[in-house]
Coordinates of C-alpha atoms in Angstrom, one line a residue:
M1259 CA 11.2 -30.3 31.3
N1260 CA 13.3 -30.7 28.1
N1261 CA 12.4 -27.9 25.8
E1262 CA 12.5 -30.3 22.9
F1263 CA 9.6 -32.3 24.4
K1264 CA 6.8 -30.1 23.1
V1265 CA 3.0 -30.5 23.7
F1266 CA 0.0 -28.8 22.2
S1267 CA -3.8 -28.7 22.5
A1268 CA -6.5 -26.1 22.2
I1269 CA -10.2 -25.4 22.2
A1270 CA -10.4 -25.8 18.4
D1271 CA -11.3 -28.1 15.5
G1272 CA -9.1 -31.2 15.6
F1273 CA -8.7 -31.0 19.4
V1274 CA -12.4 -31.0 20.6
S1275 CA -15.3 -32.7 18.9
P1276 CA -18.0 -31.5 18.9
L1277 CA -16.8 -28.0 19.5
F1278 CA -20.2 -26.9 20.7
P1279 CA -21.4 -29.7 23.0
K1280 CA -24.6 -30.0 25.0
K1281 CA -24.7 -30.7 28.7
G1282 CA -24.0 -34.3 29.5
E1283 CA -22.8 -35.0 25.9
S1284 CA -19.8 -37.2 25.3
I1285 CA -17.0 -35.4 23.6
K1286 CA -13.5 -36.3 22.3
V1287 CA -10.5 -34.2 23.4
S1288 CA -7.0 -34.6 22.0
I1289 CA -3.5 -33.6 22.8
V1290 CA -0.4 -33.8 20.5
F1291 CA 3.2 -34.5 21.5
Q1292 CA 6.4 -34.1 19.7
K1293 CA 7.6 -37.3 21.3
R1294 CA 5.7 -40.1 23.0
P1295 CA 5.1 -39.6 26.7
D1296 CA 5.3 -42.5 29.1
W1297 CA 1.6 -42.0 30.0
V1298 CA -1.1 -39.3 29.5
A1299 CA -4.5 -38.6 30.9
V1300 CA -7.1 -35.9 30.9
K1301 CA -8.6 -34.7 34.1
C1302 CA -12.0 -33.0 34.3
M1303 CA -12.7 -31.1 37.5
S1304 CA -16.3 -30.3 38.5
D1305 CA -17.4 -27.3 40.4
I1306 CA -19.1 -29.6 42.9
G1307 CA -15.8 -31.3 43.8
L1308 CA -15.9 -34.4 41.5
N1309 CA -12.7 -35.4 39.8
W1310 CA -12.9 -37.5 36.6
H1311 CA -9.8 -39.1 35.3
Y1312 CA -9.7 -40.5 31.8
A1313 CA -6.8 -42.4 30.3
M1314 CA -5.9 -41.3 26.8
V1315 CA -5.0 -43.7 23.9
E1316 CA -2.7 -43.1 21.0
D1317 CA -4.8 -42.0 18.1
G1318 CA -2.7 -41.9 15.0
L1319 CA -0.7 -38.8 13.9
F1320 CA -1.6 -35.1 13.8
N1321 CA 0.5 -33.5 11.1
G1322 CA 3.1 -36.2 11.7
Y1323 CA 3.1 -35.8 15.5
F1324 CA 1.8 -38.2 18.2
R1325 CA -1.9 -37.6 19.0
Y1326 CA -3.7 -39.0 22.1
T1327 CA -7.5 -38.9 22.4
A1328 CA -10.0 -39.6 25.1
T1329 CA -13.8 -39.7 25.1
I1330 CA -15.1 -37.9 28.1
E1331 CA -18.5 -37.0 29.5
T1332 CA -19.4 -33.4 30.0
S1333 CA -21.1 -32.2 33.2
K1334 CA -24.7 -31.1 33.5
D1335 CA -24.1 -28.0 35.7
E1336 CA -24.4 -24.4 34.5
R1337 CA -20.7 -23.4 34.7
P1338 CA -18.1 -23.9 32.0
F1339 CA -16.8 -27.5 31.8
R1340 CA -13.1 -27.4 32.6
Y1341 CA -10.4 -29.9 32.0
F1342 CA -6.6 -30.2 31.7
F1343 CA -4.0 -32.8 30.8
C1344 CA -1.4 -34.6 32.8
F1345 CA 1.4 -36.8 31.6
G1346 CA 4.6 -38.5 32.6
V1347 CA 8.1 -38.3 31.2
G1348 CA 10.7 -40.5 32.9
N1349 CA 10.3 -40.1 36.7
K1350 CA 8.5 -36.7 36.4
N1351 CA 4.8 -35.8 36.1
Y1352 CA 3.6 -32.7 34.2
Y1353 CA 0.4 -30.8 33.5
Y1354 CA -0.7 -29.1 30.4
S1355 CA -3.3 -26.3 30.3
R1356 CA -3.9 -23.0 28.4
K1357 CA -0.8 -21.5 29.9
G1358 CA 1.4 -24.4 28.7
V1359 CA 3.4 -27.1 30.6
S1360 CA 3.8 -26.9 34.4
R1361 CA 4.8 -29.1 37.2
N1362 CA 1.9 -27.9 39.4
S1363 CA -1.8 -28.5 38.8
P1364 CA -3.1 -25.5 36.8
A1365 CA -5.3 -22.9 38.4
V1366 CA -9.0 -22.9 37.5
N1367 CA -8.8 -20.0 35.1
D1368 CA -5.9 -21.6 33.2
R1369 CA -7.7 -24.8 32.5
F1370 CA -9.4 -25.5 29.2
A1371 CA -13.1 -24.4 29.4
L1372 CA -16.1 -25.3 27.2
I1373 CA -19.4 -23.5 27.5
L1374 CA -22.1 -26.2 27.2
D1375 CA -25.4 -25.6 25.5
L1376 CA -23.9 -22.4 23.9
E1377 CA -26.3 -20.7 21.5
A1378 CA -23.6 -19.2 19.3
P1379 CA -23.3 -17.2 16.1
E1380 CA -21.1 -19.8 14.5
W1381 CA -21.0 -17.9 11.2
I1382 CA -18.9 -15.2 12.8
A1383 CA -15.7 -17.3 12.9
S1384 CA -15.3 -17.3 9.1
S1385 CA -16.8 -13.8 8.4
T1386 CA -15.1 -10.6 7.4
C1387 CA -16.9 -7.3 8.5
Y1388 CA -17.1 -3.9 6.9
Q1389 CA -18.1 -1.0 9.2
I1390 CA -20.0 1.9 7.7
F1391 CA -20.8 5.3 9.2
P1392 CA -24.0 5.7 7.1
D1393 CA -24.0 9.5 6.7
R1394 CA -20.5 9.5 5.2
F1395 CA -20.6 6.5 2.8
C1396 CA -22.7 7.0 -0.3
N1397 CA -25.7 9.0 -1.4
G1398 CA -28.0 6.8 -3.4
D1399 CA -31.4 8.6 -3.2
P1400 CA -31.3 12.3 -3.6
S1401 CA -35.0 12.5 -2.7
V1402 CA -34.2 11.8 1.0
G1403 CA -31.8 13.4 3.5
A1404 CA -31.4 16.5 5.5
V1405 CA -32.0 20.0 4.2
A1406 CA -29.9 22.9 5.2
G1407 CA -31.5 24.9 7.9
M1408 CA -34.3 22.3 8.6
Y1409 CA -33.8 22.5 12.4
E1410 CA -31.6 23.8 15.1
F1411 CA -30.1 21.5 17.7
D1412 CA -27.4 21.8 20.4
G1413 CA -26.7 25.4 19.5
G1414 CA -26.2 24.7 15.8
I1415 CA -28.3 24.6 12.7
V1416 CA -28.4 21.8 10.1
S1417 CA -25.9 22.1 7.3
T1418 CA -25.4 19.9 4.2
P1419 CA -21.8 20.1 3.0
D1420 CA -20.7 18.9 -0.4
F1421 CA -19.9 15.2 -0.3
D1422 CA -16.3 15.6 -1.1
S1423 CA -15.6 18.3 1.5
I1424 CA -13.7 18.0 4.7
P1425 CA -15.8 17.7 7.9
K1426 CA -15.6 20.7 10.1
P1427 CA -14.7 20.4 13.8
Y1428 CA -17.5 19.9 16.4
P1429 CA -17.7 23.6 17.6
E1430 CA -18.7 24.5 14.0
S1431 CA -20.6 21.4 12.9
K1432 CA -22.4 20.4 16.2
C1433 CA -22.7 16.9 14.6
I1434 CA -25.6 18.1 12.4
D1435 CA -23.5 18.5 9.3
F1436 CA -25.3 15.9 7.1
Y1437 CA -23.4 14.6 4.0
N1438 CA -26.6 12.7 3.3
G1439 CA -25.1 9.2 2.8
D1440 CA -28.1 6.9 3.0
L1441 CA -29.3 3.3 3.0
K1442 CA -29.9 3.2 -0.7
G1443 CA -26.3 4.3 -1.2
I1444 CA -25.1 1.3 0.9
E1445 CA -27.3 -1.0 -1.1
D1446 CA -25.9 0.3 -4.4
K1447 CA -22.3 -0.5 -3.2
L1448 CA -22.9 -4.0 -2.0
D1449 CA -21.1 -5.5 -5.0
Y1450 CA -18.1 -3.3 -4.3
I1451 CA -18.1 -4.4 -0.6
K1452 CA -18.4 -8.1 -1.4
S1453 CA -15.8 -8.0 -4.2
N1454 CA -13.3 -6.8 -1.7
G1455 CA -13.7 -9.8 0.6
F1456 CA -16.4 -8.6 3.0
D1457 CA -19.5 -10.6 3.7
T1458 CA -20.9 -8.8 6.8
L1459 CA -22.0 -5.2 7.3
Y1460 CA -21.8 -3.3 10.5
L1461 CA -23.7 0.0 10.4
N1462 CA -23.4 2.7 13.0
P1463 CA -26.9 3.7 14.3
I1464 CA -29.7 4.2 11.9
N1465 CA -32.6 4.9 14.3
S1466 CA -34.4 8.3 14.0
S1467 CA -32.3 11.0 15.6
M1468 CA -31.1 14.5 15.5
T1469 CA -27.4 14.1 14.7
V1470 CA -25.2 12.5 12.0
H1471 CA -23.9 9.9 14.5
R1472 CA -27.4 8.9 15.6
F1473 CA -26.4 7.6 19.0
D1474 CA -29.1 10.0 20.2
S1475 CA -32.2 8.1 19.3
T1476 CA -35.5 9.9 19.2
D1477 CA -37.4 6.7 18.3
F1478 CA -36.0 3.2 18.8
F1479 CA -38.8 1.7 16.7
S1480 CA -38.1 3.6 13.4
I1481 CA -35.4 4.1 10.9
D1482 CA -34.3 7.7 10.3
E1483 CA -36.2 9.2 7.3
K1484 CA -33.1 11.1 6.5
L1485 CA -31.5 7.7 5.6
G1486 CA -34.6 6.5 3.7
G1487 CA -36.8 5.2 6.5
D1488 CA -38.0 1.7 7.2
E1489 CA -38.7 0.9 3.5
A1490 CA -35.1 1.6 2.6
Y1491 CA -33.9 -0.6 5.4
I1492 CA -36.1 -3.4 4.4
S1493 CA -34.8 -3.2 0.9
L1494 CA -31.2 -3.1 2.1
C1495 CA -31.7 -6.2 4.3
N1496 CA -33.3 -8.1 1.5
K1497 CA -30.4 -7.3 -0.9
V1498 CA -27.8 -8.1 1.8
H1499 CA -29.3 -11.5 2.4
E1500 CA -29.8 -12.2 -1.3
K1501 CA -26.1 -11.8 -1.7
G1502 CA -25.4 -14.3 1.1
M1503 CA -24.2 -11.5 3.4
K1504 CA -25.1 -10.5 7.0
I1505 CA -26.0 -7.2 8.6
I1506 CA -25.3 -5.9 12.2
I1507 CA -26.7 -2.6 13.4
D1508 CA -25.3 -0.3 16.1
I1509 CA -27.6 1.0 18.8
S1510 CA -27.3 2.8 22.1
I1511 CA -29.9 1.7 24.7
N1512 CA -28.0 3.5 27.4
H1513 CA -29.4 6.9 26.6
T1514 CA -31.9 8.8 24.4
S1515 CA -31.7 12.1 22.7
S1516 CA -32.6 15.2 24.7
S1517 CA -35.3 15.6 22.0
H1518 CA -36.9 12.2 22.7
P1519 CA -40.7 12.5 23.2
W1520 CA -40.4 10.4 26.3
L1521 CA -38.2 13.1 27.9
A1522 CA -40.5 15.9 26.9
K1523 CA -43.5 14.1 28.5
A1524 CA -41.5 13.3 31.6
K1525 CA -40.5 16.9 32.1
K1526 CA -44.1 18.1 31.6
D1527 CA -45.8 15.5 33.9
K1528 CA -44.0 14.3 37.0
N1529 CA -46.5 11.5 37.5
C1530 CA -46.3 10.0 34.0
E1531 CA -44.7 6.6 33.4
E1532 CA -42.0 8.0 31.2
R1533 CA -40.7 9.9 34.2
G1534 CA -39.4 6.6 35.5
Y1535 CA -37.4 6.0 32.3
Y1536 CA -34.8 8.7 33.3
Y1537 CA -32.9 9.9 36.4
F1538 CA -34.2 13.3 37.6
N1539 CA -32.2 15.4 40.0
E1540 CA -33.7 17.4 42.8
D1541 CA -33.4 20.6 40.7
G1542 CA -35.4 19.0 37.9
S1543 CA -32.4 18.4 35.7
V1544 CA -31.7 15.0 34.2
R1545 CA -28.6 12.7 34.4
C1546 CA -26.7 12.5 31.1
W1547 CA -24.2 10.1 29.8
Q1548 CA -20.7 11.4 30.6
G1549 CA -22.3 14.8 31.2
V1550 CA -23.2 15.2 27.5
P1551 CA -26.4 17.2 27.7
T1552 CA -27.8 15.8 24.4
L1553 CA -27.5 12.2 25.6
V1554 CA -29.9 11.6 28.5
Q1555 CA -29.3 8.4 30.5
L1556 CA -32.0 5.7 30.7
N1557 CA -33.0 4.2 34.1
Y1558 CA -33.3 0.4 33.9
S1559 CA -34.9 0.3 37.3
S1560 CA -38.0 0.7 35.2
E1561 CA -39.5 -2.7 34.3
K1562 CA -41.6 -1.1 31.7
L1563 CA -38.6 0.4 30.0
R1564 CA -37.0 -3.0 29.8
D1565 CA -40.1 -4.4 28.2
I1566 CA -40.2 -1.6 25.6
I1567 CA -36.5 -1.7 24.7
Y1568 CA -35.7 -5.5 24.6
R1569 CA -37.8 -7.8 26.8
G1570 CA -41.4 -7.6 25.4
T1571 CA -42.4 -9.5 22.3
G1572 CA -43.1 -6.1 20.7
S1573 CA -39.9 -4.5 21.9
A1574 CA -37.7 -2.3 19.7
L1575 CA -34.7 -4.7 19.5
R1576 CA -36.8 -7.7 18.7
K1577 CA -38.7 -5.9 16.0
F1578 CA -35.7 -5.7 13.6
L1579 CA -34.8 -9.4 14.1
R1580 CA -38.1 -10.4 12.5
S1581 CA -39.4 -10.3 8.9
P1582 CA -39.3 -8.1 6.9
Y1583 CA -35.9 -7.1 8.3
L1584 CA -34.3 -10.3 9.6
Q1585 CA -31.3 -8.4 11.0
D1586 CA -28.4 -10.6 12.0
G1587 CA -27.0 -8.8 15.0
W1588 CA -26.7 -5.8 17.3
R1589 CA -23.6 -3.8 18.3
L1590 CA -24.3 -2.5 21.8
D1591 CA -23.0 1.0 22.5
V1592 CA -21.1 1.9 25.8
A1593 CA -22.2 -1.6 26.9
P1594 CA -20.4 -1.7 30.4
E1595 CA -22.2 1.5 31.4
V1596 CA -25.8 0.5 30.7
G1597 CA -27.9 0.4 33.8
R1598 CA -25.2 1.9 36.1
A1599 CA -25.9 5.0 38.1
D1600 CA -24.6 5.4 41.7
F1601 CA -26.3 2.6 43.7
D1602 CA -28.2 1.3 40.6
Q1603 CA -26.1 -1.5 39.1
H1604 CA -28.3 -3.2 36.6
C1605 CA -25.8 -3.7 33.9
Q1606 CA -25.3 -7.5 33.9
S1607 CA -29.0 -8.2 34.6
V1608 CA -29.9 -6.1 31.6
W1609 CA -27.6 -8.0 29.3
R1610 CA -28.6 -11.4 30.6
E1611 CA -32.3 -10.5 30.1
L1612 CA -31.6 -9.0 26.7
R1613 CA -29.8 -12.1 25.4
K1614 CA -32.5 -14.4 26.7
S1615 CA -35.2 -12.3 25.1
L1616 CA -33.6 -11.8 21.7
H1617 CA -32.6 -15.5 21.5
E1618 CA -36.3 -16.2 21.4
E1619 CA -36.2 -14.6 18.0
R1620 CA -33.1 -16.4 16.7
K1621 CA -30.3 -18.5 18.3
D1622 CA -27.4 -17.5 16.1
L1623 CA -27.9 -13.7 16.7
Y1624 CA -24.6 -11.8 17.1
L1625 CA -24.4 -9.5 20.2
V1626 CA -21.2 -7.5 20.3
G1627 CA -20.6 -5.0 23.1
E1628 CA -18.5 -1.9 23.0
D1629 CA -15.8 -2.3 25.7
W1630 CA -12.3 -0.8 25.4
D1631 CA -10.9 -3.1 28.1
D1632 CA -10.9 -6.8 28.9
A1633 CA -14.5 -7.8 28.5
H1634 CA -14.1 -11.3 29.9
D1635 CA -16.9 -10.9 32.5
Y1636 CA -19.4 -10.2 29.7
C1637 CA -18.3 -12.9 27.3
K1638 CA -19.2 -16.2 29.0
G1639 CA -22.1 -17.2 26.9
D1640 CA -24.9 -15.5 28.9
M1641 CA -24.5 -11.8 27.9
W1642 CA -22.5 -10.8 24.8
D1643 CA -21.0 -13.0 22.2
A1644 CA -18.0 -10.7 21.8
T1645 CA -16.6 -7.3 22.3
M1646 CA -15.2 -4.8 19.9
N1647 CA -11.7 -6.1 20.5
Y1648 CA -9.7 -3.0 21.1
F1649 CA -8.1 -4.8 24.1
G1650 CA -6.9 -7.8 22.2
S1651 CA -6.2 -6.3 18.7
G1652 CA -6.5 -2.5 18.1
R1653 CA -4.6 -1.3 21.2
P1654 CA -1.7 -3.7 20.8
I1655 CA -1.3 -3.1 17.1
R1656 CA -1.0 0.7 17.7
S1657 CA 1.6 0.1 20.4
W1658 CA 3.5 -2.3 18.1
L1659 CA 3.8 0.6 15.6
G1660 CA 4.8 3.2 18.3
E1661 CA 1.6 4.9 19.4
R1662 CA 1.2 5.4 23.2
D1663 CA -1.8 3.6 24.5
R1664 CA -5.0 5.6 24.2
F1665 CA -5.6 5.4 27.9
L1666 CA -2.2 6.9 28.7
S1667 CA -2.7 9.7 26.2
S1668 CA -4.4 13.1 26.4
G1669 CA -7.6 13.7 24.5
W1670 CA -8.6 10.0 24.4
G1671 CA -5.9 9.3 21.9
H1672 CA -7.4 11.3 19.0
S1673 CA -4.0 13.1 18.7
P1674 CA -1.8 10.0 19.1
E1675 CA 1.3 10.5 21.2
M1676 CA 4.4 8.5 20.3
E1677 CA 6.6 6.2 22.4
D1678 CA 9.1 3.4 21.9
S1679 CA 7.3 0.7 20.0
W1680 CA 6.7 -2.7 21.4
N1681 CA 9.1 -5.5 20.6
G1682 CA 8.1 -8.9 19.2
Y1683 CA 8.1 -10.5 22.7
E1684 CA 5.8 -7.8 24.1
M1685 CA 3.5 -8.0 21.2
A1686 CA 3.2 -11.8 21.2
E1687 CA 2.4 -11.7 24.9
A1688 CA -0.3 -9.1 24.5
L1689 CA -1.9 -11.0 21.6
R1690 CA -1.8 -14.2 23.6
D1691 CA -3.4 -12.4 26.6
G1692 CA -6.1 -11.1 24.3
V1693 CA -7.0 -14.5 22.9
G1694 CA -6.7 -16.1 26.3
T1695 CA -9.1 -13.8 28.1
S1696 CA -12.0 -15.4 26.3
T1697 CA -13.9 -18.3 27.9
G1698 CA -13.8 -21.4 25.7
Q1699 CA -15.3 -21.1 22.3
M1700 CA -16.0 -17.3 22.7
M1701 CA -12.5 -16.4 21.2
F1702 CA -13.9 -17.3 17.8
F1703 CA -16.5 -14.5 17.9
Q1704 CA -14.4 -11.4 18.9
M1705 CA -14.7 -8.4 16.6
N1706 CA -11.0 -7.6 15.8
L1707 CA -10.3 -4.1 14.7
V1708 CA -7.8 -1.2 14.7
D1709 CA -10.0 1.7 13.4
S1710 CA -13.6 2.7 14.0
H1711 CA -15.8 5.8 14.2
D1712 CA -14.3 6.5 17.6
T1713 CA -10.6 6.3 16.7
P1714 CA -8.2 8.2 14.4
R1715 CA -7.5 6.1 11.3
L1716 CA -4.2 4.3 11.9
H1717 CA -2.9 5.0 8.3
N1718 CA -3.5 8.7 8.8
N1719 CA -0.6 8.7 11.3
K1720 CA 1.9 9.2 8.5
A1721 CA 4.8 9.6 11.0
L1722 CA 4.6 5.9 11.9
V1723 CA 2.7 4.0 9.2
T1724 CA 4.0 2.7 5.9
E1725 CA 2.4 0.3 3.5
K1726 CA 4.7 -2.4 4.7
N1727 CA 4.0 -2.2 8.4
Y1728 CA 0.3 -1.6 7.7
L1729 CA 0.2 -5.0 6.0
G1730 CA 1.5 -6.5 9.3
A1731 CA -1.4 -4.8 11.1
L1732 CA -3.9 -6.2 8.7
I1733 CA -2.4 -9.7 9.0
V1734 CA -3.0 -9.6 12.7
L1735 CA -6.7 -8.6 12.3
Y1736 CA -7.3 -11.3 9.7
M1737 CA -5.3 -14.1 11.4
L1738 CA -6.5 -13.8 15.0
P1739 CA -9.5 -16.0 15.9
G1740 CA -12.6 -14.0 15.5
M1741 CA -13.9 -11.6 12.8
P1742 CA -11.8 -8.8 11.3
N1743 CA -13.7 -5.5 11.2
I1744 CA -12.5 -2.9 8.6
Y1745 CA -13.7 0.7 8.9
Y1746 CA -15.1 2.0 5.6
G1747 CA -12.4 3.6 3.5
D1748 CA -9.5 1.9 5.2
E1749 CA -9.3 -0.4 2.3
I1750 CA -8.3 2.5 0.0
W1751 CA -6.4 4.6 2.6
L1752 CA -9.2 7.2 2.8
D1753 CA -7.9 10.7 3.6
G1754 CA -8.3 11.9 7.1
E1755 CA -6.6 13.8 9.9
L1756 CA -5.7 13.3 13.5
G1757 CA -7.0 15.3 16.4
S1758 CA -10.8 14.6 16.8
V1759 CA -13.6 12.2 16.2
E1760 CA -14.8 14.3 13.2
A1761 CA -11.4 13.8 11.6
S1762 CA -12.0 10.0 11.4
R1763 CA -15.3 10.5 9.7
Y1764 CA -14.3 11.8 6.3
P1765 CA -16.8 11.0 3.5
M1766 CA -15.9 7.9 1.4
C1767 CA -14.0 8.7 -1.8
W1768 CA -15.5 7.1 -4.9
D1769 CA -12.9 8.6 -7.3
E1770 CA -10.8 5.4 -8.0
S1771 CA -7.9 7.5 -9.2
K1772 CA -7.4 8.6 -5.6
W1773 CA -7.4 5.1 -4.1
N1774 CA -4.4 3.2 -2.9
K1775 CA -4.8 0.1 -5.0
N1776 CA -2.0 -1.8 -3.2
I1777 CA -3.9 -1.6 0.1
L1778 CA -7.1 -2.6 -1.6
E1779 CA -5.4 -5.6 -3.0
M1780 CA -4.1 -6.6 0.4
H1781 CA -7.7 -6.7 1.7
K1782 CA -8.8 -8.8 -1.2
V1783 CA -6.1 -11.3 -0.8
L1784 CA -6.6 -11.6 3.0
G1785 CA -10.3 -11.8 2.4
R1786 CA -9.8 -14.8 0.2
I1787 CA -7.6 -16.5 2.8
R1788 CA -10.3 -15.9 5.4
K1789 CA -12.7 -18.0 3.3
D1790 CA -10.6 -21.1 3.6
E1791 CA -12.9 -23.5 5.4
S1792 CA -10.1 -24.7 7.7
L1793 CA -9.3 -21.3 9.2
G1794 CA -12.4 -20.3 11.2
Y1795 CA -12.1 -22.7 14.0
A1796 CA -8.4 -23.6 13.7
A1797 CA -6.1 -23.6 16.7
T1798 CA -4.0 -20.5 17.4
R1799 CA -0.4 -20.3 18.3
I1800 CA 1.4 -16.9 18.8
Y1801 CA 5.1 -16.5 19.6
A1802 CA 7.9 -14.0 19.1
L1803 CA 10.7 -14.6 16.6
D1804 CA 12.9 -11.8 17.7
D1805 CA 12.6 -8.1 18.8
N1806 CA 11.1 -7.1 15.5
A1807 CA 8.9 -10.0 14.4
F1808 CA 6.4 -12.5 15.7
A1809 CA 4.3 -15.3 14.3
I1810 CA 0.6 -16.2 14.3
D1811 CA 0.0 -19.8 13.4
R1812 CA -3.6 -21.1 12.7
I1813 CA -3.2 -24.9 12.8
S1814 CA -5.7 -27.6 11.7
E1815 CA -5.2 -31.2 10.7
G1816 CA -3.4 -31.4 7.4
Q1817 CA -3.3 -27.6 6.9
A1818 CA -2.0 -24.5 8.6
F1819 CA -1.6 -20.8 7.9
V1820 CA 1.7 -19.3 9.2
S1821 CA 1.9 -15.5 9.4
I1822 CA 5.0 -13.6 10.2
V1823 CA 4.6 -9.9 11.2
N1824 CA 7.8 -8.1 10.8
K1825 CA 9.1 -4.5 11.1
G1826 CA 12.8 -5.3 11.0
E1827 CA 15.5 -5.4 8.3
A1828 CA 16.0 -8.2 5.8
R1829 CA 17.0 -11.4 7.6
K1830 CA 16.5 -15.1 8.2
L1831 CA 14.4 -16.3 11.1
Q1832 CA 13.8 -19.8 12.5
L1833 CA 10.1 -20.8 12.8
D1834 CA 8.7 -23.2 15.3
S1835 CA 7.7 -26.0 12.9
T1836 CA 6.5 -28.4 15.6
F1837 CA 2.9 -29.6 14.9
L1838 CA 2.8 -27.9 11.4
P1839 CA 2.2 -29.9 8.2
T1840 CA 5.3 -29.2 6.0
D1841 CA 4.9 -31.4 2.9
S1842 CA 3.8 -28.4 0.9
I1843 CA 4.6 -24.7 1.5
E1844 CA 3.1 -21.9 -0.5
S1845 CA 3.4 -18.1 -0.1
V1846 CA 0.0 -16.5 -0.2
M1847 CA 0.7 -13.0 1.0
G1848 CA 3.7 -10.7 1.2
N1849 CA 7.3 -11.0 0.2
G1850 CA 9.1 -13.9 1.9
T1851 CA 10.2 -17.5 1.4
I1852 CA 10.3 -20.5 3.7
E1853 CA 13.2 -23.1 3.3
R1854 CA 14.0 -26.3 5.1
E1855 CA 17.3 -26.9 6.7
G1856 CA 17.3 -30.4 8.2
D1857 CA 14.3 -30.7 10.4
S1858 CA 14.0 -26.9 10.8
L1859 CA 12.1 -24.2 8.9
F1860 CA 13.5 -20.8 8.2
V1861 CA 11.7 -17.8 6.8
Y1862 CA 13.6 -15.2 4.7
L1863 CA 12.1 -11.8 4.8
E1864 CA 12.9 -8.6 2.9
N1865 CA 13.3 -5.3 4.8
G1866 CA 10.1 -4.5 6.7
E1867 CA 8.1 -7.2 4.9
S1868 CA 5.5 -9.4 6.5
A1869 CA 4.1 -12.6 5.0
V1870 CA 1.5 -15.3 5.1
F1871 CA 2.2 -18.9 4.1
E1872 CA -0.1 -21.9 3.6
L1873 CA 1.3 -25.3 4.7
R1874 CA -0.3 -28.6 3.8
K1875 CA 0.3 -32.3 4.5
I1876 CA 0.2 -34.4 1.3

């Protein structure tokens, strides 16, 4: 096919209406052509073998290009509703699907797919998230918190370092070095958080526990008193919601602390119900997550355990979705490992049950699973809404800048190894793959991130990262479909080291004289761009410009945001202007200009500079 005959469609506003249809509901789907085809149709293929064929009619212009639309009836079965387009040019027939134009009929997984009757957290698509490790953020209530020497655990004794001190390595700290950040401290900083463009909080675990990380719960039903307890959490939730913000809480239902009362009872009484909550070996020892003796794995063969954790009306996870908390979501720790132990493979049944149960409390709840790989199997509308998108954002961004992939490095990547950085073509392909792995509308709910409590902070890798290429990394996070998640302190380039988890958990710096104000301003500007009402459900187009640059376009009718991520020298690059509105072009981020030359658009970039432009049709 002639390369000048370009075609575009997407699961996005402007191309599917409504974007969240019910089973059997009529919807409109559209496709846009650079030049008029001889004919065009949409084909809907049912899983029961039916083949619906709908002719499409010319439906005006989309950003100056020929749009064709058909009204089609969705199916009533349980699987995603799939469709693709076919059209003719001259004496040749073509197909168009998620993978682009082809002569052969597209494979099932390449067809456009809509999840029908999807109960979705639609607010995520336009949100910007701020992740907080509570112990290290801010102390707001000196009357609560740990006291040095208050208990011994895992071979260590509780310490309370000065808030501005550097965390000690695990052999010394044993993860019981409490800096005494608390929930009141987070509440006190909500104006700071919101003023920097963030409207959603994601807090690492706050359940009662023995450690600073709190992934070792000793009580799923209570908030740690060292953080202020239930009353402090109620107050925080109320203030968050008063400010029009949302709150998501981390939890690990895969394991409990070795100090959990359930385990103590199970060890004492072999006939008690709690014995069935764990895996006991013949020698009386218990199965632990990844062999970590303080994290004892739960056994979801127990129906009673399922009821207590998530299924019963009085369950732990449902409790915090209700008044007086009204929590907005859960982040699910080590999510692909839950319920798995040798021949026990309960993982997906647990997540399906959990989603169904929690949706009885609220339909727009956000459920995001921790998965470092492609989480496609879990994000089909019946388990999670999203994954922490290391696969589609964090890992590619680090490779773009020259870090070897975490899974090819020693020590889980905490001491990043270097390799030749990815070029623009490799990066564009990886980002397209990351977006394309989502089924239908699920791409708009991914939690896009580069740093977290489990990774070294990218900007602390001073051998690779500059302010200029860091802006490019941020542009990727803010411009991909989904929700950007920024780890506390990244917005000011918080100090830190490489080499261990503890090195990524420095306490927040509240001395503004030590902040990187340029980086903070980048977050503010990108946060304002994210609030544009057209951006959340806009179509996405990602393509390479050359070895050192690629573009991310977010396209809607009458408006588009064009982002160029660049790590090369000053130069002129030609953009793909097809399907973009070009009457008005405004630079909104970075140092660059766009100029017209005939029917083409060219971007001029300074050395190492990335940029974002807003294009409009007048």
